[in-house]
Tab-separated table of C-alpha atoms in Angstrom:
chain	number	residue	atom	x	y	z
A	1237	MET	CA	-71.165	-11.645	-25.156
A	1238	ASN	CA	-74.821	-12.701	-25.152
A	1239	ASN	CA	-75.742	-16.135	-23.816
A	1240	HIS	CA	-77.257	-17.231	-27.125
A	1241	GLU	CA	-73.856	-16.862	-28.810
A	1242	LEU	CA	-72.365	-19.727	-26.792
A	1243	SER	CA	-72.515	-23.211	-28.239
A	1244	GLY	CA	-71.486	-26.629	-26.967
A	1245	THR	CA	-71.025	-27.754	-23.372
A	1246	PRO	CA	-68.651	-26.055	-20.928
A	1247	GLU	CA	-66.427	-29.172	-21.050
A	1248	GLU	CA	-66.107	-28.925	-24.828
A	1249	LEU	CA	-65.280	-25.251	-24.666
A	1250	GLN	CA	-62.539	-25.809	-22.085
A	1251	THR	CA	-60.727	-28.462	-24.195
A	1252	LYS	CA	-60.167	-26.051	-27.119
A	1253	THR	CA	-56.611	-24.762	-27.366
A	1254	GLU	CA	-55.243	-21.579	-28.863
A	1255	TRP	CA	-54.099	-23.657	-31.897
A	1256	ASP	CA	-57.626	-24.991	-32.268
A	1257	LYS	CA	-59.005	-21.473	-32.315
A	1258	LEU	CA	-56.440	-20.395	-34.870
A	1259	GLY	CA	-57.385	-23.349	-37.042
A	1260	GLU	CA	-61.025	-22.356	-36.856
A	1261	GLU	CA	-60.230	-18.830	-37.965
A	1262	VAL	CA	-58.333	-20.122	-41.006
A	1263	GLU	CA	-61.021	-22.650	-41.802
A	1264	PHE	CA	-63.724	-19.958	-41.996
A	1265	SER	CA	-61.771	-17.495	-44.073
A	1266	GLU	CA	-64.639	-17.486	-46.619
A	1267	SER	CA	-66.855	-15.942	-43.966
A	1268	SER	CA	-64.228	-13.304	-43.322
A	1269	GLU	CA	-64.215	-12.397	-47.001
A	1270	LYS	CA	-67.989	-12.128	-46.900
A	1271	SER	CA	-67.691	-9.826	-43.911
A	1272	SER	CA	-65.218	-7.669	-45.793
A	1273	GLU	CA	-67.556	-7.546	-48.795
A	1274	SER	CA	-70.462	-6.541	-46.553
A	1275	LEU	CA	-68.365	-3.888	-44.875
A	1276	ASP	CA	-67.303	-2.485	-48.253
A	1277	PHE	CA	-70.954	-2.299	-49.288
A	1278	VAL	CA	-71.910	-0.507	-46.061
A	1279	GLU	CA	-69.006	1.916	-46.390
A	1280	GLU	CA	-69.774	2.673	-50.036
A	1281	ASN	CA	-73.546	3.129	-49.659
A	1282	TYR	CA	-73.956	4.280	-46.053
A	1283	GLY	CA	-70.570	5.591	-44.944
A	1284	ASP	CA	-71.740	9.199	-45.052
A	1285	LYS	CA	-75.243	8.449	-43.755
A	1286	ILE	CA	-74.505	7.108	-40.268
A	1287	ASP	CA	-75.105	10.550	-38.728
A	1288	ALA	CA	-78.568	10.685	-40.291
A	1289	LEU	CA	-79.287	7.115	-39.200
A	1290	VAL	CA	-78.393	7.856	-35.558
A	1291	PHE	CA	-80.196	11.191	-35.530
A	1292	ASN	CA	-83.428	9.704	-36.907
A	1293	ALA	CA	-83.208	6.746	-34.532
A	1294	CYS	CA	-82.446	8.771	-31.387
A	1295	PHE	CA	-83.775	12.331	-31.733
A	1296	ASP	CA	-87.112	12.674	-29.950
A	1297	GLY	CA	-87.914	16.260	-30.912
A	1298	GLY	CA	-87.237	19.621	-29.301
A	1299	ASP	CA	-83.819	21.218	-28.908
A	1300	LYS	CA	-81.193	19.439	-31.050
A	1301	THR	CA	-78.409	20.689	-28.766
A	1302	ASN	CA	-79.990	19.212	-25.633
A	1303	PRO	CA	-79.006	15.559	-24.905
A	1304	ASP	CA	-82.217	15.157	-22.885
A	1305	HIS	CA	-84.177	15.488	-26.134
A	1306	TYR	CA	-82.636	12.284	-27.480
A	1307	VAL	CA	-83.451	8.701	-26.510
A	1308	GLU	CA	-81.446	5.497	-26.521
A	1309	SER	CA	-82.475	3.463	-29.565
A	1310	ILE	CA	-83.537	-0.161	-29.147
A	1311	LEU	CA	-82.453	-0.606	-32.755
A	1312	LEU	CA	-78.837	0.177	-31.810
A	1313	ASP	CA	-78.800	-1.886	-28.608
A	1314	GLU	CA	-76.780	-4.687	-30.196
A	1315	ALA	CA	-74.295	-2.283	-31.747
A	1316	LEU	CA	-73.577	-0.151	-28.679
A	1317	THR	CA	-73.898	-0.510	-24.919
A	1318	ASN	CA	-76.228	1.858	-23.047
A	1319	GLU	CA	-73.206	3.792	-21.797
A	1320	GLU	CA	-71.848	4.124	-25.346
A	1321	GLN	CA	-75.231	5.324	-26.630
A	1322	ILE	CA	-75.376	7.956	-23.883
A	1323	GLN	CA	-71.854	9.168	-24.721
A	1324	MET	CA	-72.651	9.147	-28.451
A	1325	ILE	CA	-75.856	11.164	-27.885
A	1326	ASP	CA	-74.001	13.681	-25.735
A	1327	GLY	CA	-71.460	14.217	-28.520
A	1328	LEU	CA	-74.169	14.366	-31.190
A	1329	ALA	CA	-76.040	17.047	-29.239
A	1330	ARG	CA	-72.892	19.147	-28.839
A	1331	THR	CA	-71.419	18.806	-32.335
A	1332	GLN	CA	-74.312	17.496	-34.475
A	1333	LYS	CA	-71.917	14.731	-35.557
A	1334	VAL	CA	-71.522	11.104	-34.481
A	1335	ASP	CA	-68.113	10.303	-33.059
A	1336	ARG	CA	-66.067	8.210	-35.524
A	1337	VAL	CA	-65.574	5.400	-32.960
A	1338	TYR	CA	-69.332	4.855	-32.650
A	1339	SER	CA	-69.871	5.331	-36.374
A	1340	GLU	CA	-67.433	2.491	-37.119
A	1341	LYS	CA	-69.094	0.234	-34.541
A	1342	ILE	CA	-72.475	0.817	-36.160
A	1343	LYS	CA	-71.050	0.039	-39.614
A	1344	ASP	CA	-69.580	-3.215	-38.262
A	1345	PHE	CA	-72.933	-4.054	-36.716
A	1346	ILE	CA	-74.764	-3.481	-40.019
A	1347	SER	CA	-72.168	-5.545	-41.873
A	1348	GLU	CA	-72.574	-8.426	-39.414
A	1349	LYS	CA	-76.357	-8.372	-39.834
A	1350	MET	CA	-75.979	-8.464	-43.613
A	1351	GLU	CA	-73.986	-11.699	-43.389
A	1352	HIS	CA	-77.062	-13.484	-42.017
A	1353	ALA	CA	-79.608	-11.964	-44.382
A	1354	PRO	CA	-81.049	-14.179	-47.182
A	1355	SER	CA	-79.592	-13.679	-50.651
A	1356	LYS	CA	-82.977	-12.513	-51.995
A	1357	PHE	CA	-83.099	-9.724	-49.438
A	1358	LEU	CA	-79.466	-8.794	-50.093
A	1359	GLY	CA	-80.174	-8.731	-53.823
A	1360	GLU	CA	-83.067	-6.369	-53.219
A	1361	LEU	CA	-80.823	-4.260	-51.044
A	1362	ARG	CA	-78.058	-4.041	-53.638
A	1363	ASP	CA	-80.475	-3.214	-56.443
A	1364	ASP	CA	-81.892	-0.363	-54.387
A	1365	PRO	CA	-79.798	0.501	-51.312
A	1366	PHE	CA	-82.692	2.363	-49.723
A	1367	MET	CA	-85.433	-0.143	-50.631
A	1368	ARG	CA	-87.746	2.755	-51.331
A	1369	LYS	CA	-90.526	0.727	-52.860
A	1370	ARG	CA	-90.611	-1.499	-49.770
A	1371	HIS	CA	-90.581	1.623	-47.582
A	1372	ALA	CA	-93.498	3.135	-49.523
A	1373	ASP	CA	-95.421	-0.162	-49.333
A	1374	ALA	CA	-94.902	-0.240	-45.557
A	1375	ILE	CA	-96.288	3.292	-45.207
A	1376	ALA	CA	-99.300	2.313	-47.328
A	1377	GLY	CA	-99.873	-0.713	-45.092
A	1378	ARG	CA	-98.922	-3.331	-47.691
A	1379	ARG	CA	-95.907	-4.826	-45.935
A	1380	GLY	CA	-96.841	-8.122	-44.335
A	1381	GLY	CA	-94.904	-10.074	-41.761
A	1382	ASP	CA	-92.421	-11.214	-44.390
A	1383	LEU	CA	-89.237	-9.973	-42.722
A	1384	LYS	CA	-87.097	-12.098	-40.445
A	1385	GLU	CA	-85.399	-10.451	-37.474
A	1386	ASN	CA	-82.088	-9.613	-39.188
A	1387	GLU	CA	-83.930	-8.369	-42.279
A	1388	ARG	CA	-86.213	-6.207	-40.138
A	1389	ILE	CA	-83.255	-4.626	-38.344
A	1390	LEU	CA	-81.483	-3.929	-41.635
A	1391	TYR	CA	-84.674	-2.550	-43.151
A	1392	GLU	CA	-85.195	-0.142	-40.238
A	1393	LEU	CA	-81.545	0.922	-40.167
A	1394	PHE	CA	-81.456	1.675	-43.895
A	1395	THR	CA	-84.816	3.428	-43.706
A	1396	TYR	CA	-83.460	5.728	-40.986
A	1397	ALA	CA	-80.377	6.430	-43.118
A	1398	ASP	CA	-82.377	7.343	-46.234
A	1399	GLU	CA	-82.486	11.106	-45.773
A	1400	ASP	CA	-83.866	11.694	-49.261
A	1401	PHE	CA	-86.770	9.242	-49.196
A	1402	TYR	CA	-89.428	11.954	-48.889
A	1403	GLU	CA	-87.993	13.735	-51.919
A	1404	SER	CA	-88.291	10.562	-54.003
A	1405	GLU	CA	-90.855	9.557	-56.606
A	1406	GLU	CA	-91.909	6.608	-54.427
A	1407	ALA	CA	-92.886	8.959	-51.606
A	1408	ARG	CA	-94.696	11.416	-53.872
A	1409	ASN	CA	-96.680	8.561	-55.437
A	1410	LEU	CA	-98.157	7.816	-52.000
A	1411	LEU	CA	-100.261	10.987	-52.229
A	1412	GLY	CA	-102.382	9.218	-54.833
A	1413	ASP	CA	-102.017	5.680	-53.475
A	1414	GLU	CA	-105.442	4.201	-52.676
A	1415	ASP	CA	-104.114	1.928	-49.920
A	1416	TYR	CA	-102.282	4.818	-48.260
A	1417	LEU	CA	-105.224	7.221	-48.471
A	1418	THR	CA	-107.714	4.636	-47.199
A	1419	ASN	CA	-105.421	3.633	-44.348
A	1420	LYS	CA	-104.503	7.156	-43.211
A	1421	TYR	CA	-107.956	8.663	-43.671
A	1422	ARG	CA	-109.876	5.711	-42.270
A	1423	SER	CA	-112.040	7.870	-39.995
A	1424	VAL	CA	-113.040	10.050	-42.957
A	1425	PHE	CA	-114.073	6.995	-44.981
A	1426	ASN	CA	-116.024	5.666	-41.991
A	1427	GLN	CA	-117.871	8.989	-41.753
A	1428	LEU	CA	-118.591	8.803	-45.480
A	1429	GLU	CA	-119.963	5.264	-45.127
A	1430	GLU	CA	-122.350	6.426	-42.391
A	1431	LYS	CA	-123.542	9.335	-44.539
A	1432	ILE	CA	-124.060	7.033	-47.533
A	1433	GLN	CA	-126.219	4.742	-45.413
A	1434	LYS	CA	-128.276	7.747	-44.267
A	1435	GLY	CA	-128.496	9.101	-47.800
A	1436	GLU	CA	-126.621	12.270	-46.797
A	1437	ALA	CA	-123.399	11.813	-48.813
A	1438	LYS	CA	-122.696	14.093	-51.772
A	1439	VAL	CA	-119.667	12.108	-52.943
A	1440	ASP	CA	-118.922	8.388	-53.263
A	1441	ARG	CA	-115.770	6.565	-52.144
A	1442	ASN	CA	-113.942	7.001	-55.446
A	1443	GLY	CA	-114.839	10.672	-55.466
A	1444	LEU	CA	-113.420	11.101	-51.968
A	1445	LEU	CA	-110.207	9.301	-52.979
A	1446	ASN	CA	-109.798	11.616	-55.959
A	1447	ASN	CA	-110.527	14.697	-53.854
A	1448	LEU	CA	-108.009	13.723	-51.182
A	1449	SER	CA	-105.315	12.924	-53.737
A	1450	SER	CA	-105.955	16.203	-55.576
A	1451	ALA	CA	-105.859	18.260	-52.347
A	1452	LEU	CA	-102.643	16.633	-51.084
A	1453	ASN	CA	-100.849	17.018	-54.400
A	1454	SER	CA	-102.018	20.615	-54.691
A	1455	ILE	CA	-100.638	21.351	-51.204
A	1456	ALA	CA	-97.292	19.828	-52.172
A	1457	ASP	CA	-97.194	21.703	-55.513
A	1458	GLN	CA	-97.884	25.026	-53.778
A	1459	ASN	CA	-95.191	24.315	-51.168
A	1460	LEU	CA	-97.774	24.652	-48.421
A	1461	ALA	CA	-96.336	21.486	-46.906
A	1462	THR	CA	-93.661	18.969	-47.778
A	1463	VAL	CA	-94.406	15.421	-48.905
A	1464	GLU	CA	-92.881	14.247	-45.619
A	1465	GLU	CA	-95.302	16.383	-43.595
A	1466	LEU	CA	-98.215	15.114	-45.650
A	1467	ILE	CA	-97.228	11.467	-45.250
A	1468	HIS	CA	-96.355	11.620	-41.569
A	1469	ASP	CA	-99.345	13.769	-40.699
A	1470	PRO	CA	-102.314	13.351	-43.049
A	1471	TYR	CA	-104.147	16.259	-41.468
A	1472	LEU	CA	-101.126	18.542	-41.215
A	1473	ARG	CA	-101.733	18.754	-37.505
A	1474	GLY	CA	-98.454	20.517	-36.885
A	1475	LYS	CA	-99.290	23.342	-39.290
A	1476	HIS	CA	-102.848	23.411	-37.991
A	1477	PHE	CA	-101.510	23.926	-34.455
A	1478	ASP	CA	-99.177	26.704	-35.555
A	1479	ILE	CA	-101.878	28.640	-37.404
A	1480	LEU	CA	-104.410	28.511	-34.531
A	1481	ALA	CA	-103.345	31.790	-32.934
A	1482	ALA	CA	-102.922	33.665	-36.220
A	1483	ALA	CA	-106.305	32.495	-37.500
A	1484	ASP	CA	-108.032	33.093	-34.159
A	1485	LEU	CA	-106.503	36.425	-33.152
A	1486	GLU	CA	-105.479	37.991	-36.456
A	1487	GLY	CA	-107.939	36.465	-38.928
A	1488	ALA	CA	-105.166	34.883	-40.993
A	1489	VAL	CA	-106.355	33.474	-44.327
A	1490	VAL	CA	-105.934	29.713	-44.692
A	1491	SER	CA	-105.650	27.994	-48.065
A	1492	LYS	CA	-108.819	26.149	-49.103
A	1493	GLU	CA	-106.915	22.875	-49.483
A	1494	LEU	CA	-105.576	23.135	-45.937
A	1495	TYR	CA	-108.907	24.233	-44.515
A	1496	ASP	CA	-110.765	21.352	-46.176
A	1497	LEU	CA	-108.374	18.836	-44.656
A	1498	TRP	CA	-108.492	20.439	-41.207
A	1499	ASP	CA	-112.264	20.628	-41.381
A	1500	VAL	CA	-112.617	16.836	-41.521
A	1501	ASP	CA	-110.096	16.265	-38.708
A	1502	SER	CA	-112.640	16.006	-35.901
A	1503	GLU	CA	-110.038	14.436	-33.566
A	1504	PHE	CA	-107.447	17.230	-33.847
A	1505	PHE	CA	-107.817	18.637	-30.322
A	1506	ASP	CA	-107.691	15.134	-28.829
A	1507	SER	CA	-104.737	13.979	-30.913
A	1508	TYR	CA	-101.218	13.057	-29.864
A	1509	GLU	CA	-99.872	15.662	-32.303
A	1510	TYR	CA	-101.854	18.452	-30.640
A	1511	ASP	CA	-100.859	17.386	-27.129
A	1512	SER	CA	-97.158	17.036	-27.979
A	1513	ARG	CA	-97.048	20.464	-29.680
A	1514	LEU	CA	-98.878	21.974	-26.694
A	1515	ARG	CA	-96.310	20.509	-24.273
A	1516	GLN	CA	-93.512	21.918	-26.432
A	1517	ARG	CA	-95.146	25.356	-26.448
A	1518	ALA	CA	-95.533	25.193	-22.671
A	1519	HIS	CA	-91.830	24.379	-22.361
A	1520	GLU	CA	-90.979	27.437	-24.485
A	1521	ASN	CA	-93.299	29.786	-22.518
A	1522	PRO	CA	-92.710	29.097	-18.808
A	1523	ASP	CA	-94.110	32.503	-17.801
A	1524	ILE	CA	-97.516	31.341	-19.089
A	1525	TYR	CA	-97.531	27.645	-18.262
A	1526	GLU	CA	-95.340	27.152	-15.195
A	1527	LYS	CA	-96.498	27.858	-11.685
A	1528	ARG	CA	-94.416	30.572	-10.045
A	1529	GLY	CA	-94.653	32.177	-6.600
A	1530	VAL	CA	-97.922	33.741	-5.475
A	1531	GLU	CA	-96.512	37.267	-5.609
A	1532	ASP	CA	-97.093	37.778	-9.341
A	1533	ILE	CA	-100.704	36.581	-9.039
A	1534	ASP	CA	-101.403	38.566	-5.847
A	1535	GLU	CA	-100.254	41.794	-7.467
A	1536	VAL	CA	-102.776	41.344	-10.286
A	1537	ILE	CA	-105.835	40.198	-8.325
A	1538	ASN	CA	-105.319	42.401	-5.239
A	1539	GLU	CA	-105.794	45.488	-7.373
A	1540	ALA	CA	-109.306	44.267	-8.182
A	1541	LEU	CA	-110.111	42.908	-4.704
A	1542	GLU	CA	-109.255	46.244	-3.065
A	1543	LYS	CA	-112.071	47.861	-5.066
A	1544	ILE	CA	-114.703	45.596	-3.456
A	1545	SER	CA	-115.802	47.091	-0.145
A	1546	MET	CA	-116.996	45.220	2.940
A	1547	ARG	CA	-120.360	46.858	2.343
A	1548	ASP	CA	-120.459	45.288	-1.129
A	1549	PHE	CA	-119.839	41.863	0.369
A	1550	GLU	CA	-122.575	42.380	2.973
A	1551	GLU	CA	-125.084	43.328	0.271
A	1552	VAL	CA	-124.153	40.312	-1.808
A	1553	LEU	CA	-124.498	37.978	1.188
A	1554	ASN	CA	-127.899	39.436	1.982
A	1555	ALA	CA	-128.954	38.773	-1.606
A	1556	TYR	CA	-127.778	35.149	-1.318
A	1557	GLU	CA	-129.956	34.824	1.804
A	1558	LYS	CA	-132.989	35.581	-0.334
A	1559	ASP	CA	-132.097	33.471	-3.386
A	1560	LEU	CA	-128.986	31.958	-5.000
A	1561	HIS	CA	-129.795	33.568	-8.356
A	1562	ARG	CA	-130.255	37.004	-6.767
A	1563	GLY	CA	-126.889	36.616	-5.061
A	1564	ASP	CA	-125.200	35.594	-8.324
A	1565	GLU	CA	-126.785	38.509	-10.144
A	1566	LEU	CA	-125.699	41.109	-7.579
A	1567	LEU	CA	-122.142	39.772	-7.353
A	1568	PHE	CA	-121.972	39.744	-11.164
A	1569	THR	CA	-123.187	43.366	-11.276
A	1570	LYS	CA	-120.735	44.512	-8.573
A	1571	LEU	CA	-117.740	42.939	-10.310
A	1572	LEU	CA	-118.423	44.198	-13.857
A	1573	PRO	CA	-116.991	47.749	-13.453
A	1574	ILE	CA	-114.162	46.498	-11.225
A	1575	LEU	CA	-113.037	44.065	-13.952
A	1576	GLY	CA	-113.471	46.526	-16.833
A	1577	LEU	CA	-116.546	44.769	-18.213
A	1578	ASP	CA	-119.333	47.289	-17.551
A	1579	LYS	CA	-119.265	48.506	-21.175
A	1580	ASN	CA	-119.016	44.989	-22.573
A	1581	PRO	CA	-120.591	42.550	-20.085
A	1582	PRO	CA	-120.585	38.853	-20.920
A	1583	LYS	CA	-123.897	37.029	-21.222
A	1584	PHE	CA	-124.643	35.224	-17.947
A	1585	GLU	CA	-126.667	32.025	-17.937
A	1586	TYR	CA	-127.195	28.745	-16.127
A	1587	GLY	CA	-126.667	25.405	-17.806
A	1588	LYS	CA	-124.033	22.759	-18.469
A	1589	SER	CA	-120.381	23.511	-19.162
A	1590	GLY	CA	-119.820	20.527	-21.442
A	1591	GLY	CA	-116.594	19.647	-19.634
A	1592	GLY	CA	-117.893	18.613	-16.238
A	1593	GLU	CA	-116.805	21.855	-14.532
A	1594	SER	CA	-118.892	23.995	-12.164
A	1595	GLY	CA	-118.730	26.830	-14.673
A	1596	CYS	CA	-117.134	27.965	-17.903
A	1597	TYR	CA	-116.416	31.047	-19.987
A	1598	ILE	CA	-116.889	30.741	-23.763
A	1599	ARG	CA	-114.698	33.484	-25.198
A	1600	HIS	CA	-115.921	33.407	-28.822
A	1601	LYS	CA	-119.458	34.053	-27.616
A	1602	HIS	CA	-118.392	36.187	-24.627
A	1603	ARG	CA	-120.683	34.069	-22.476
A	1604	MET	CA	-120.275	32.597	-18.980
A	1605	VAL	CA	-122.185	29.633	-17.628
A	1606	VAL	CA	-122.787	28.551	-14.032
A	1607	CYS	CA	-123.651	24.862	-13.593
A	1608	GLU	CA	-125.920	24.696	-10.549
A	1609	GLU	CA	-126.412	20.936	-10.575
A	1610	LEU	CA	-122.679	20.264	-10.593
A	1611	ILE	CA	-122.121	22.740	-7.757
A	1612	ARG	CA	-124.780	21.004	-5.649
A	1613	ASP	CA	-123.396	17.564	-6.484
A	1614	LYS	CA	-119.902	18.736	-5.526
A	1615	ILE	CA	-121.123	19.952	-2.133
A	1616	ILE	CA	-122.855	16.626	-1.459
A	1617	LYS	CA	-119.860	14.521	-2.601
A	1618	THR	CA	-117.495	16.405	-0.279
A	1619	GLY	CA	-119.711	15.629	2.706
A	1620	GLY	CA	-121.564	18.929	2.842
A	1621	ALA	CA	-125.249	19.696	2.556
A	1622	PRO	CA	-127.021	22.050	0.139
A	1623	ASP	CA	-128.092	25.368	1.620
A	1624	THR	CA	-131.475	25.175	3.331
A	1625	GLU	CA	-134.258	27.714	3.775
A	1626	ARG	CA	-135.261	29.061	7.200
A	1627	LYS	CA	-138.376	30.892	8.331
A	1628	MET	CA	-138.164	34.460	9.576
A	1629	LEU	CA	-140.616	37.089	10.809
A	1630	PHE	CA	-143.172	34.634	12.130
A	1631	GLY	CA	-142.890	32.405	9.102
A	1632	LEU	CA	-143.991	35.025	6.595
A	1633	ILE	CA	-140.585	35.231	4.916
A	1634	LYS	CA	-138.204	32.460	3.997
A	1635	ARG	CA	-134.480	33.115	3.874
A	1636	ARG	CA	-131.754	30.822	2.550
A	1637	GLU	CA	-128.931	29.778	4.797
A	1638	VAL	CA	-125.699	31.173	3.369
A	1639	GLY	CA	-123.667	27.992	3.420
A	1640	ALA	CA	-121.290	25.977	1.257
A	1641	GLU	CA	-123.530	26.084	-1.810
A	1642	ALA	CA	-123.778	29.898	-1.867
A	1643	PHE	CA	-120.061	30.355	-1.251
A	1644	GLU	CA	-119.300	27.944	-4.108
A	1645	HIS	CA	-121.597	30.014	-6.367
A	1646	MET	CA	-119.605	33.149	-5.440
A	1647	ASN	CA	-116.330	31.383	-6.247
A	1648	VAL	CA	-117.578	30.188	-9.648
A	1649	VAL	CA	-119.106	33.551	-10.657
A	1650	ALA	CA	-115.904	35.402	-9.701
A	1651	HIS	CA	-113.735	32.775	-11.430
A	1652	GLU	CA	-115.587	32.918	-14.763
A	1653	LEU	CA	-115.889	36.709	-14.692
A	1654	TRP	CA	-112.114	36.893	-14.261
A	1655	HIS	CA	-111.761	34.878	-17.465
A	1656	ALA	CA	-114.044	37.397	-19.197
A	1657	HIS	CA	-111.810	40.163	-17.808
A	1658	GLN	CA	-108.706	38.420	-19.181
A	1659	TRP	CA	-110.204	38.108	-22.651
A	1660	ALA	CA	-112.261	41.287	-23.055
A	1661	GLY	CA	-111.905	43.524	-19.979
A	1662	GLU	CA	-110.568	47.069	-20.088
A	1663	GLY	CA	-107.500	48.113	-18.122
A	1664	VAL	CA	-105.312	45.161	-19.151
A	1665	SER	CA	-101.827	46.009	-20.463
A	1666	GLU	CA	-100.964	45.029	-24.024
A	1667	GLU	CA	-98.190	42.689	-22.840
A	1668	GLN	CA	-100.486	40.918	-20.382
A	1669	ARG	CA	-103.337	40.718	-22.909
A	1670	LYS	CA	-101.016	39.004	-25.378
A	1671	LYS	CA	-100.144	36.360	-22.769
A	1672	TYR	CA	-103.825	35.831	-21.954
A	1673	GLN	CA	-104.717	35.431	-25.619
A	1674	GLU	CA	-101.872	32.977	-26.192
A	1675	ASN	CA	-103.059	30.927	-23.209
A	1676	PHE	CA	-106.711	30.959	-24.314
A	1677	VAL	CA	-105.793	29.714	-27.795
A	1678	TYR	CA	-103.285	27.110	-26.583
A	1679	TYR	CA	-105.145	25.968	-23.503
A	1680	MET	CA	-104.135	23.130	-21.173
A	1681	LYS	CA	-107.234	21.060	-20.487
A	1682	SER	CA	-107.390	18.993	-17.332
A	1683	ARG	CA	-106.949	15.842	-19.431
A	1684	ASN	CA	-103.390	17.082	-20.138
A	1685	GLY	CA	-102.790	16.708	-16.398
A	1686	TYR	CA	-104.586	18.488	-13.581
A	1687	ASP	CA	-101.392	20.129	-12.306
A	1688	ALA	CA	-100.617	21.508	-15.787
A	1689	TYR	CA	-104.203	22.778	-16.097
A	1690	ARG	CA	-104.005	24.600	-12.738
A	1691	ALA	CA	-100.493	25.955	-13.393
A	1692	GLN	CA	-101.308	27.886	-16.613
A	1693	LEU	CA	-101.619	31.653	-16.276
A	1694	ILE	CA	-105.319	32.212	-16.965
A	1695	GLU	CA	-106.319	29.445	-14.539
A	1696	ARG	CA	-103.806	30.434	-11.836
A	1697	GLU	CA	-105.340	33.894	-11.749
A	1698	ALA	CA	-108.992	32.801	-12.026
A	1699	TRP	CA	-108.683	30.175	-9.286
A	1700	ALA	CA	-106.903	32.688	-7.038
A	1701	PHE	CA	-109.489	35.413	-7.631
A	1702	GLY	CA	-112.506	33.137	-7.163
A	1703	GLY	CA	-110.984	31.611	-4.029
A	1704	ARG	CA	-110.195	34.986	-2.504
A	1705	VAL	CA	-113.710	36.297	-3.139
A	1706	GLU	CA	-115.114	33.227	-1.387
A	1707	THR	CA	-112.658	33.550	1.537
A	1708	ILE	CA	-113.459	37.235	2.107
A	1709	ALA	CA	-117.187	36.522	1.877
A	1710	ARG	CA	-116.893	33.805	4.526
A	1711	PHE	CA	-114.927	36.190	6.761
A	1712	VAL	CA	-117.534	38.942	6.366
A	1713	ARG	CA	-120.349	36.466	7.140
A	1714	LYS	CA	-118.553	35.256	10.271
A	1715	GLU	CA	-117.905	38.837	11.426
A	1716	GLY	CA	-121.595	39.649	10.898
A	1717	GLU	CA	-122.680	36.678	12.975
A	1718	LEU	CA	-120.388	37.760	15.846
A	1719	ARG	CA	-121.820	41.267	15.955
């Protein structure tokens, strides 16, 4: 029993006898009848919908047979204890049904809440058990703070139970609802406002509303997406995510209506929907996204490393002594045939990566970039010093010290060239190429978590290859100094 359910002083409570309690029960028989009436209403209108209510309240996405993919619902906290919710979820995951004991408790809970709801709200409920107009208004942003606590709980419970809402006329009408469109596509309207102010807009606000409504209804009519998908996800981010690989790798044709909506979704790759789908894909493809032992990586990169001779490393180091760019160029040239890129070399340039990294490979343009300033800054921030020049042969020739900066250049060049090898190099098996392509399209950025970024296949290999090239180069330099 919750503390707020107690009334009166402890002394008063202790003086009540069993006969007193019995008298109270008889005295409030009217309330009992009301409870029975409420329970009858719940049984009649929601008796077969408790499973849907629980599923929609607790399922968090993923595998429906896995209890870990469900959550305890705050909405059901008053109906069931945490232990009961856990047991109910376990049974739901195994059988896809809610145990009758918990189903009855939830019905009793709903009935009890109905007893305390205002008659106006109950009248609305009885006229339309699913309150679909209210539900549609809430989605469109028109529901104010007009619901009291018990009403809010009932509203949410009945909304969860309404399996057919997104098949209803009220839901379909939202696709042309000005409030809904303005609310869900706020960023698009903001962009339009900026263009209008600059005199760049080709359509006014009403025109955009009509275009959006027409596109959404056309998508629904063509069964390209359900009304539920359209309402929950105005940019169809889930479908957008799924089509990425097919469109990127196979040139799949996308409907104009879909493409137009995706085209204005400038926040897609930074969205919650994209990140959640990416995490799900990672869970389903552990061989691509989960870090394994080093053996699988070593087998792949050692085959390439064994083709680089000590003499090659010595020549590259000598080139770095003369100039960082000459060293980069020679290392790049040496690695091209080893990585199957001599017939299709990527374009090599210096500049900014756009993501704050020391280098990057841009697969669509088959171009790799080395970011010299970031490499130098990294060396300084880690307590090192940029490579310096020294005089040789009586001061007539200047040579660069092969230090941390040069070795970092080697690491970055090898790292980005390995990415080019993964995407376009010869000598890669079809099975491995497919994994690389999947990883390139569905790529874990460092903002998804640095560990997840480093664990994915294409980065595991590139970091290993770049690091090994640097390590061998340092060893060869040290051996040369000892001779």
